[in-house]
Amino acid sequence: GVNLRLELYTPEELARIVTRSATILGMDIDPAGTMTRYPVLVALGNLDSLTIEENGETTTYVLTRTERVAPNNDLMCDEEGNLLYDVSCTRNGEPFDYAVFEAAYTQLMLTSAAGVLPEDAVIDASAHTRYTFRDVDGTTHTVELATFEAFHDAVAIDGQQVFYIPKGGFQLNFD
């Protein structure tokens, strides 16, 4: 079999790559404008844990994958030969319905930025909400929200503030 692993670039690495490529091609390009407008950088299939710090409280979701085993004790695979897993979830160490988490996380992944922060924007407020995503190989990404103005929050991805979203527009919603 072949073992493949996807390594995502950090926002800083991506900005360097885009800027260098644009220079080679003789183009004037804004790296922030080329970065993903979706703040969630970890696909659900690669997520190991998600920690949310908000209002002085911390909530941690941990996903555990267990290989499926057939009655004959062979590992089960899909039609393409990929191992199948059963996934369970805990919230602060207590069992939590994975299907509910999966639906909420999928919605969170679809959250997109409302716009790029103006170049002269100064975000003095500290983050009021921090999401820390850890993938299965231990890589972490953070998404921090800080007040931008009355109706929007600034979004910092791995420490780089580039976007804004409507207040309340980025949250793990279980409704």
C-alpha atoms as an extended CHARMM CRD file, in Angstrom:
* protein
*
       175  EXT
         1         1  GLY       CA              0.0000000000        0.0000000000        0.0000000000  PROA      1               0.0000000000
         2         2  VAL       CA              0.8810000000        3.6450000000       -0.3290000000  PROA      2               0.0000000000
         3         3  ASN       CA              0.8350000000        5.9460000000        2.6670000000  PROA      3               0.0000000000
         4         4  LEU       CA              0.0030000000        9.5530000000        1.7480000000  PROA      4               0.0000000000
         5         5  ARG       CA             -0.1880000000       12.5590000000        4.0610000000  PROA      5               0.0000000000
         6         6  LEU       CA             -1.4390000000       16.0570000000        3.3450000000  PROA      6               0.0000000000
         7         7  GLU       CA              0.6470000000       18.8670000000        4.8490000000  PROA      7               0.0000000000
         8         8  LEU       CA             -0.9820000000       22.2840000000        4.7820000000  PROA      8               0.0000000000
         9         9  TYR       CA              1.0620000000       25.4590000000        4.5090000000  PROA      9               0.0000000000
        10        10  THR       CA              0.8530000000       28.0180000000        7.2790000000  PROA      10              0.0000000000
        11        11  PRO       CA             -0.5520000000       31.4050000000        6.2250000000  PROA      11              0.0000000000
        12        12  GLU       CA              2.9610000000       32.8890000000        6.3970000000  PROA      12              0.0000000000
        13        13  GLU       CA              4.4300000000       30.1450000000        4.1730000000  PROA      13              0.0000000000
        14        14  LEU       CA              1.5770000000       30.5070000000        1.7120000000  PROA      14              0.0000000000
        15        15  ALA       CA              2.0660000000       34.2880000000        1.5640000000  PROA      15              0.0000000000
        16        16  ARG       CA              5.8020000000       33.8140000000        0.8350000000  PROA      16              0.0000000000
        17        17  ILE       CA              5.0840000000       31.2760000000       -1.9030000000  PROA      17              0.0000000000
        18        18  VAL       CA              2.4410000000       33.4580000000       -3.5500000000  PROA      18              0.0000000000
        19        19  THR       CA              4.6070000000       36.5920000000       -3.3580000000  PROA      19              0.0000000000
        20        20  ARG       CA              7.6720000000       34.8110000000       -4.7930000000  PROA      20              0.0000000000
        21        21  SER       CA              5.6500000000       33.1960000000       -7.5830000000  PROA      21              0.0000000000
        22        22  ALA       CA              4.0540000000       36.5280000000       -8.4800000000  PROA      22              0.0000000000
        23        23  THR       CA              7.4960000000       38.1920000000       -8.5950000000  PROA      23              0.0000000000
        24        24  ILE       CA              8.8380000000       35.4850000000      -10.9190000000  PROA      24              0.0000000000
        25        25  LEU       CA              5.8090000000       35.9500000000      -13.1840000000  PROA      25              0.0000000000
        26        26  GLY       CA              6.1160000000       39.7460000000      -13.0720000000  PROA      26              0.0000000000
        27        27  MET       CA              2.7380000000       40.1390000000      -11.4020000000  PROA      27              0.0000000000
        28        28  ASP       CA              1.5980000000       42.4600000000       -8.6350000000  PROA      28              0.0000000000
        29        29  ILE       CA             -0.4480000000       40.3520000000       -6.2300000000  PROA      29              0.0000000000
        30        30  ASP       CA             -1.7770000000       40.6410000000       -2.6980000000  PROA      30              0.0000000000
        31        31  PRO       CA             -0.9850000000       37.4140000000       -0.7990000000  PROA      31              0.0000000000
        32        32  ALA       CA             -3.7740000000       37.9910000000        1.7500000000  PROA      32              0.0000000000
        33        33  GLY       CA             -6.2830000000       38.1310000000       -1.0730000000  PROA      33              0.0000000000
        34        34  THR       CA             -5.1840000000       34.7180000000       -2.3090000000  PROA      34              0.0000000000
        35        35  MET       CA             -5.4160000000       32.9670000000        1.0440000000  PROA      35              0.0000000000
        36        36  THR       CA             -8.4240000000       30.8680000000        1.8320000000  PROA      36              0.0000000000
        37        37  ARG       CA            -11.5160000000       32.7780000000        2.8530000000  PROA      37              0.0000000000
        38        38  TYR       CA            -12.4790000000       29.8010000000        5.0140000000  PROA      38              0.0000000000
        39        39  PRO       CA            -10.8570000000       30.0050000000        8.4630000000  PROA      39              0.0000000000
        40        40  VAL       CA            -11.0320000000       26.2710000000        9.2720000000  PROA      40              0.0000000000
        41        41  LEU       CA             -7.7960000000       24.7320000000        7.9760000000  PROA      41              0.0000000000
        42        42  VAL       CA             -8.2740000000       21.1700000000        9.2740000000  PROA      42              0.0000000000
        43        43  ALA       CA            -10.6180000000       18.7830000000        7.4780000000  PROA      43              0.0000000000
        44        44  LEU       CA            -12.8420000000       16.6940000000        9.7390000000  PROA      44              0.0000000000
        45        45  GLY       CA            -11.0960000000       13.4970000000        8.6070000000  PROA      45              0.0000000000
        46        46  ASN       CA             -7.7690000000       14.8850000000        9.8690000000  PROA      46              0.0000000000
        47        47  LEU       CA             -9.0910000000       16.4410000000       13.0920000000  PROA      47              0.0000000000
        48        48  ASP       CA             -7.7840000000       14.9940000000       16.3560000000  PROA      48              0.0000000000
        49        49  SER       CA             -9.1420000000       17.6260000000       18.7340000000  PROA      49              0.0000000000
        50        50  LEU       CA            -10.7360000000       21.0510000000       18.8900000000  PROA      50              0.0000000000
        51        51  THR       CA            -10.4010000000       23.3420000000       21.8920000000  PROA      51              0.0000000000
        52        52  ILE       CA            -12.5860000000       26.4270000000       22.2110000000  PROA      52              0.0000000000
        53        53  GLU       CA            -11.7180000000       29.1550000000       24.7090000000  PROA      53              0.0000000000
        54        54  GLU       CA            -14.5070000000       31.6800000000       25.1920000000  PROA      54              0.0000000000
        55        55  ASN       CA            -15.8070000000       33.7760000000       28.1010000000  PROA      55              0.0000000000
        56        56  GLY       CA            -13.2270000000       32.2790000000       30.4560000000  PROA      56              0.0000000000
        57        57  GLU       CA            -14.3670000000       28.7240000000       29.7180000000  PROA      57              0.0000000000
        58        58  THR       CA            -12.5580000000       26.0020000000       27.7990000000  PROA      58              0.0000000000
        59        59  THR       CA            -14.3220000000       23.2190000000       25.9310000000  PROA      59              0.0000000000
        60        60  THR       CA            -12.3280000000       20.4320000000       24.3260000000  PROA      60              0.0000000000
        61        61  TYR       CA            -13.6430000000       17.9230000000       21.8040000000  PROA      61              0.0000000000
        62        62  VAL       CA            -11.4870000000       14.8520000000       21.1520000000  PROA      62              0.0000000000
        63        63  LEU       CA            -12.1070000000       12.4420000000       18.2860000000  PROA      63              0.0000000000
        64        64  THR       CA            -11.0070000000        8.8220000000       18.5130000000  PROA      64              0.0000000000
        65        65  ARG       CA            -10.8270000000        6.5900000000       15.4610000000  PROA      65              0.0000000000
        66        66  THR       CA            -11.0090000000        2.8210000000       15.8140000000  PROA      66              0.0000000000
        67        67  GLU       CA            -10.3590000000        0.5530000000       12.8530000000  PROA      67              0.0000000000
        68        68  ARG       CA            -13.3880000000       -1.5050000000       11.8250000000  PROA      68              0.0000000000
        69        69  VAL       CA            -12.8410000000       -5.2450000000       12.1170000000  PROA      69              0.0000000000
        70        70  ALA       CA            -14.8400000000       -7.8480000000       10.1660000000  PROA      70              0.0000000000
        71        71  PRO       CA            -16.1690000000      -10.9780000000       11.9050000000  PROA      71              0.0000000000
        72        72  ASN       CA            -13.1630000000      -12.8950000000       10.4990000000  PROA      72              0.0000000000
        73        73  ASN       CA            -10.8360000000      -10.3430000000       12.2400000000  PROA      73              0.0000000000
        74        74  ASP       CA             -9.7170000000       -8.7220000000        8.9590000000  PROA      74              0.0000000000
        75        75  LEU       CA             -9.5820000000       -4.9590000000        8.8700000000  PROA      75              0.0000000000
        76        76  MET       CA            -12.4790000000       -3.5510000000        6.8620000000  PROA      76              0.0000000000
        77        77  CYS       CA            -11.8320000000       -1.3900000000        3.8030000000  PROA      77              0.0000000000
        78        78  ASP       CA            -13.9960000000        0.6050000000        1.4250000000  PROA      78              0.0000000000
        79        79  GLU       CA            -14.2190000000       -0.1950000000       -2.3020000000  PROA      79              0.0000000000
        80        80  GLU       CA            -11.0040000000        1.7900000000       -2.9080000000  PROA      80              0.0000000000
        81        81  GLY       CA             -9.0020000000       -0.1170000000       -0.2920000000  PROA      81              0.0000000000
        82        82  ASN       CA             -9.0160000000        2.6190000000        2.3760000000  PROA      82              0.0000000000
        83        83  LEU       CA             -9.3240000000        1.4420000000        5.9690000000  PROA      83              0.0000000000
        84        84  LEU       CA            -12.6950000000        2.1120000000        7.5680000000  PROA      84              0.0000000000
        85        85  TYR       CA            -12.9150000000        3.6350000000       11.0390000000  PROA      85              0.0000000000
        86        86  ASP       CA            -15.5690000000        4.1070000000       13.6510000000  PROA      86              0.0000000000
        87        87  VAL       CA            -15.2660000000        7.5720000000       15.1520000000  PROA      87              0.0000000000
        88        88  SER       CA            -16.2600000000        8.5380000000       18.6790000000  PROA      88              0.0000000000
        89        89  CYS       CA            -16.2330000000       11.9470000000       20.3040000000  PROA      89              0.0000000000
        90        90  THR       CA            -15.8450000000       13.3040000000       23.8060000000  PROA      90              0.0000000000
        91        91  ARG       CA            -16.5300000000       16.8070000000       25.1000000000  PROA      91              0.0000000000
        92        92  ASN       CA            -14.4320000000       17.6520000000       28.1580000000  PROA      92              0.0000000000
        93        93  GLY       CA            -13.8340000000       13.9390000000       28.6830000000  PROA      93              0.0000000000
        94        94  GLU       CA            -17.5110000000       12.9280000000       28.5380000000  PROA      94              0.0000000000
        95        95  PRO       CA            -19.0440000000       11.0030000000       25.6150000000  PROA      95              0.0000000000
        96        96  PHE       CA            -20.5850000000       13.2810000000       22.9960000000  PROA      96              0.0000000000
        97        97  ASP       CA            -22.6680000000       12.2800000000       19.9610000000  PROA      97              0.0000000000
        98        98  TYR       CA            -20.2570000000       12.2040000000       17.0070000000  PROA      98              0.0000000000
        99        99  ALA       CA            -23.0440000000       12.7580000000       14.4500000000  PROA      99              0.0000000000
       100       100  VAL       CA            -24.0040000000       15.9900000000       16.2240000000  PROA      100             0.0000000000
       101       101  PHE       CA            -20.3540000000       17.1240000000       16.3470000000  PROA      101             0.0000000000
       102       102  GLU       CA            -19.8460000000       16.1890000000       12.6790000000  PROA      102             0.0000000000
       103       103  ALA       CA            -22.8500000000       18.2670000000       11.5660000000  PROA      103             0.0000000000
       104       104  ALA       CA            -21.7610000000       21.3020000000       13.6020000000  PROA      104             0.0000000000
       105       105  TYR       CA            -18.1250000000       21.0360000000       12.4440000000  PROA      105             0.0000000000
       106       106  THR       CA            -19.2080000000       20.7560000000        8.8150000000  PROA      106             0.0000000000
       107       107  GLN       CA            -21.1920000000       24.0000000000        9.2120000000  PROA      107             0.0000000000
       108       108  LEU       CA            -18.1870000000       25.6480000000       10.8820000000  PROA      108             0.0000000000
       109       109  MET       CA            -15.9920000000       24.6190000000        7.9320000000  PROA      109             0.0000000000
       110       110  LEU       CA            -18.3810000000       26.3800000000        5.5470000000  PROA      110             0.0000000000
       111       111  THR       CA            -18.0760000000       29.7100000000        7.3660000000  PROA      111             0.0000000000
       112       112  SER       CA            -16.4020000000       32.1720000000        5.0450000000  PROA      112             0.0000000000
       113       113  ALA       CA            -14.9400000000       35.6060000000        5.6260000000  PROA      113             0.0000000000
       114       114  ALA       CA            -17.1420000000       38.6070000000        4.9040000000  PROA      114             0.0000000000
       115       115  GLY       CA            -14.1590000000       40.5830000000        3.6610000000  PROA      115             0.0000000000
       116       116  VAL       CA            -10.4650000000       41.3520000000        3.8870000000  PROA      116             0.0000000000
       117       117  LEU       CA             -9.4170000000       43.6790000000        6.6860000000  PROA      117             0.0000000000
       118       118  PRO       CA             -8.4340000000       47.1210000000        5.3900000000  PROA      118             0.0000000000
       119       119  GLU       CA             -4.6720000000       47.6750000000        5.2540000000  PROA      119             0.0000000000
       120       120  ASP       CA             -4.9380000000       50.4660000000        7.8260000000  PROA      120             0.0000000000
       121       121  ALA       CA             -7.0550000000       48.4090000000       10.2480000000  PROA      121             0.0000000000
       122       122  VAL       CA             -5.6820000000       48.3430000000       13.7750000000  PROA      122             0.0000000000
       123       123  ILE       CA             -7.1290000000       45.6300000000       15.9950000000  PROA      123             0.0000000000
       124       124  ASP       CA             -6.2780000000       46.6070000000       19.5510000000  PROA      124             0.0000000000
       125       125  ALA       CA             -8.6880000000       44.2360000000       21.2480000000  PROA      125             0.0000000000
       126       126  SER       CA             -7.3670000000       40.9070000000       22.4320000000  PROA      126             0.0000000000
       127       127  ALA       CA             -9.0530000000       37.7580000000       21.2050000000  PROA      127             0.0000000000
       128       128  HSD       CA            -12.4040000000       37.0770000000       22.8690000000  PROA      128             0.0000000000
       129       129  THR       CA            -12.6310000000       33.5740000000       21.3520000000  PROA      129             0.0000000000
       130       130  ARG       CA             -9.8830000000       31.1440000000       20.3660000000  PROA      130             0.0000000000
       131       131  TYR       CA            -10.2930000000       27.8720000000       18.4620000000  PROA      131             0.0000000000
       132       132  THR       CA             -7.3280000000       25.5080000000       18.4810000000  PROA      132             0.0000000000
       133       133  PHE       CA             -7.4820000000       22.7420000000       15.8870000000  PROA      133             0.0000000000
       134       134  ARG       CA             -5.0760000000       19.8180000000       16.2550000000  PROA      134             0.0000000000
       135       135  ASP       CA             -4.8050000000       17.3680000000       13.4040000000  PROA      135             0.0000000000
       136       136  VAL       CA             -3.9130000000       13.6910000000       13.6350000000  PROA      136             0.0000000000
       137       137  ASP       CA             -0.1800000000       14.3150000000       13.1260000000  PROA      137             0.0000000000
       138       138  GLY       CA             -0.0780000000       16.8700000000       15.9710000000  PROA      138             0.0000000000
       139       139  THR       CA             -0.0320000000       20.0510000000       13.8620000000  PROA      139             0.0000000000
       140       140  THR       CA             -2.0750000000       22.8500000000       15.4220000000  PROA      140             0.0000000000
       141       141  HSD       CA             -3.8540000000       25.8040000000       13.8550000000  PROA      141             0.0000000000
       142       142  THR       CA             -5.5710000000       28.6180000000       15.7000000000  PROA      142             0.0000000000
       143       143  VAL       CA             -8.4400000000       30.8600000000       14.7400000000  PROA      143             0.0000000000
       144       144  GLU       CA             -8.8460000000       33.8720000000       17.0040000000  PROA      144             0.0000000000
       145       145  LEU       CA            -11.7280000000       36.3240000000       16.9830000000  PROA      145             0.0000000000
       146       146  ALA       CA            -11.3440000000       39.8940000000       18.2380000000  PROA      146             0.0000000000
       147       147  THR       CA            -13.7200000000       42.8290000000       18.0100000000  PROA      147             0.0000000000
       148       148  PHE       CA            -13.1800000000       44.7330000000       14.7640000000  PROA      148             0.0000000000
       149       149  GLU       CA            -16.1630000000       47.0800000000       14.9460000000  PROA      149             0.0000000000
       150       150  ALA       CA            -19.7570000000       46.9900000000       16.1910000000  PROA      150             0.0000000000
       151       151  PHE       CA            -20.9950000000       44.3470000000       13.7510000000  PROA      151             0.0000000000
       152       152  HSD       CA            -17.8510000000       42.3870000000       12.8480000000  PROA      152             0.0000000000
       153       153  ASP       CA            -15.0080000000       40.4220000000       14.3840000000  PROA      153             0.0000000000
       154       154  ALA       CA            -11.4680000000       40.3320000000       13.0200000000  PROA      154             0.0000000000
       155       155  VAL       CA            -10.2380000000       36.8160000000       12.2430000000  PROA      155             0.0000000000
       156       156  ALA       CA             -6.6250000000       35.8580000000       12.9200000000  PROA      156             0.0000000000
       157       157  ILE       CA             -5.5120000000       32.5520000000       11.4060000000  PROA      157             0.0000000000
       158       158  ASP       CA             -2.3690000000       31.2310000000       13.0790000000  PROA      158             0.0000000000
       159       159  GLY       CA             -1.6660000000       34.7470000000       14.3690000000  PROA      159             0.0000000000
       160       160  GLN       CA             -2.1760000000       36.6080000000       11.0990000000  PROA      160             0.0000000000
       161       161  GLN       CA             -5.1800000000       38.9430000000       11.0040000000  PROA      161             0.0000000000
       162       162  VAL       CA             -6.5460000000       39.1580000000        7.4920000000  PROA      162             0.0000000000
       163       163  PHE       CA            -10.3380000000       38.8330000000        7.4430000000  PROA      163             0.0000000000
       164       164  TYR       CA            -13.4780000000       39.9330000000        9.1900000000  PROA      164             0.0000000000
       165       165  ILE       CA            -16.7490000000       38.1010000000        9.7250000000  PROA      165             0.0000000000
       166       166  PRO       CA            -20.1390000000       39.0970000000       11.1740000000  PROA      166             0.0000000000
       167       167  LYS       CA            -20.2520000000       38.8430000000       14.9690000000  PROA      167             0.0000000000
       168       168  GLY       CA            -21.4750000000       35.3880000000       15.9420000000  PROA      168             0.0000000000
       169       169  GLY       CA            -20.7500000000       34.1050000000       12.4350000000  PROA      169             0.0000000000
       170       170  PHE       CA            -18.0270000000       31.6720000000       13.4990000000  PROA      170             0.0000000000
       171       171  GLN       CA            -19.1850000000       29.2650000000       16.1490000000  PROA      171             0.0000000000
       172       172  LEU       CA            -19.7310000000       25.5720000000       16.7120000000  PROA      172             0.0000000000
       173       173  ASN       CA            -23.5280000000       25.4900000000       16.6730000000  PROA      173             0.0000000000
       174       174  PHE       CA            -25.4090000000       22.4250000000       17.8910000000  PROA      174             0.0000000000
       175       175  ASP       CA            -28.9360000000       23.7250000000       17.2110000000  PROA      175             0.0000000000
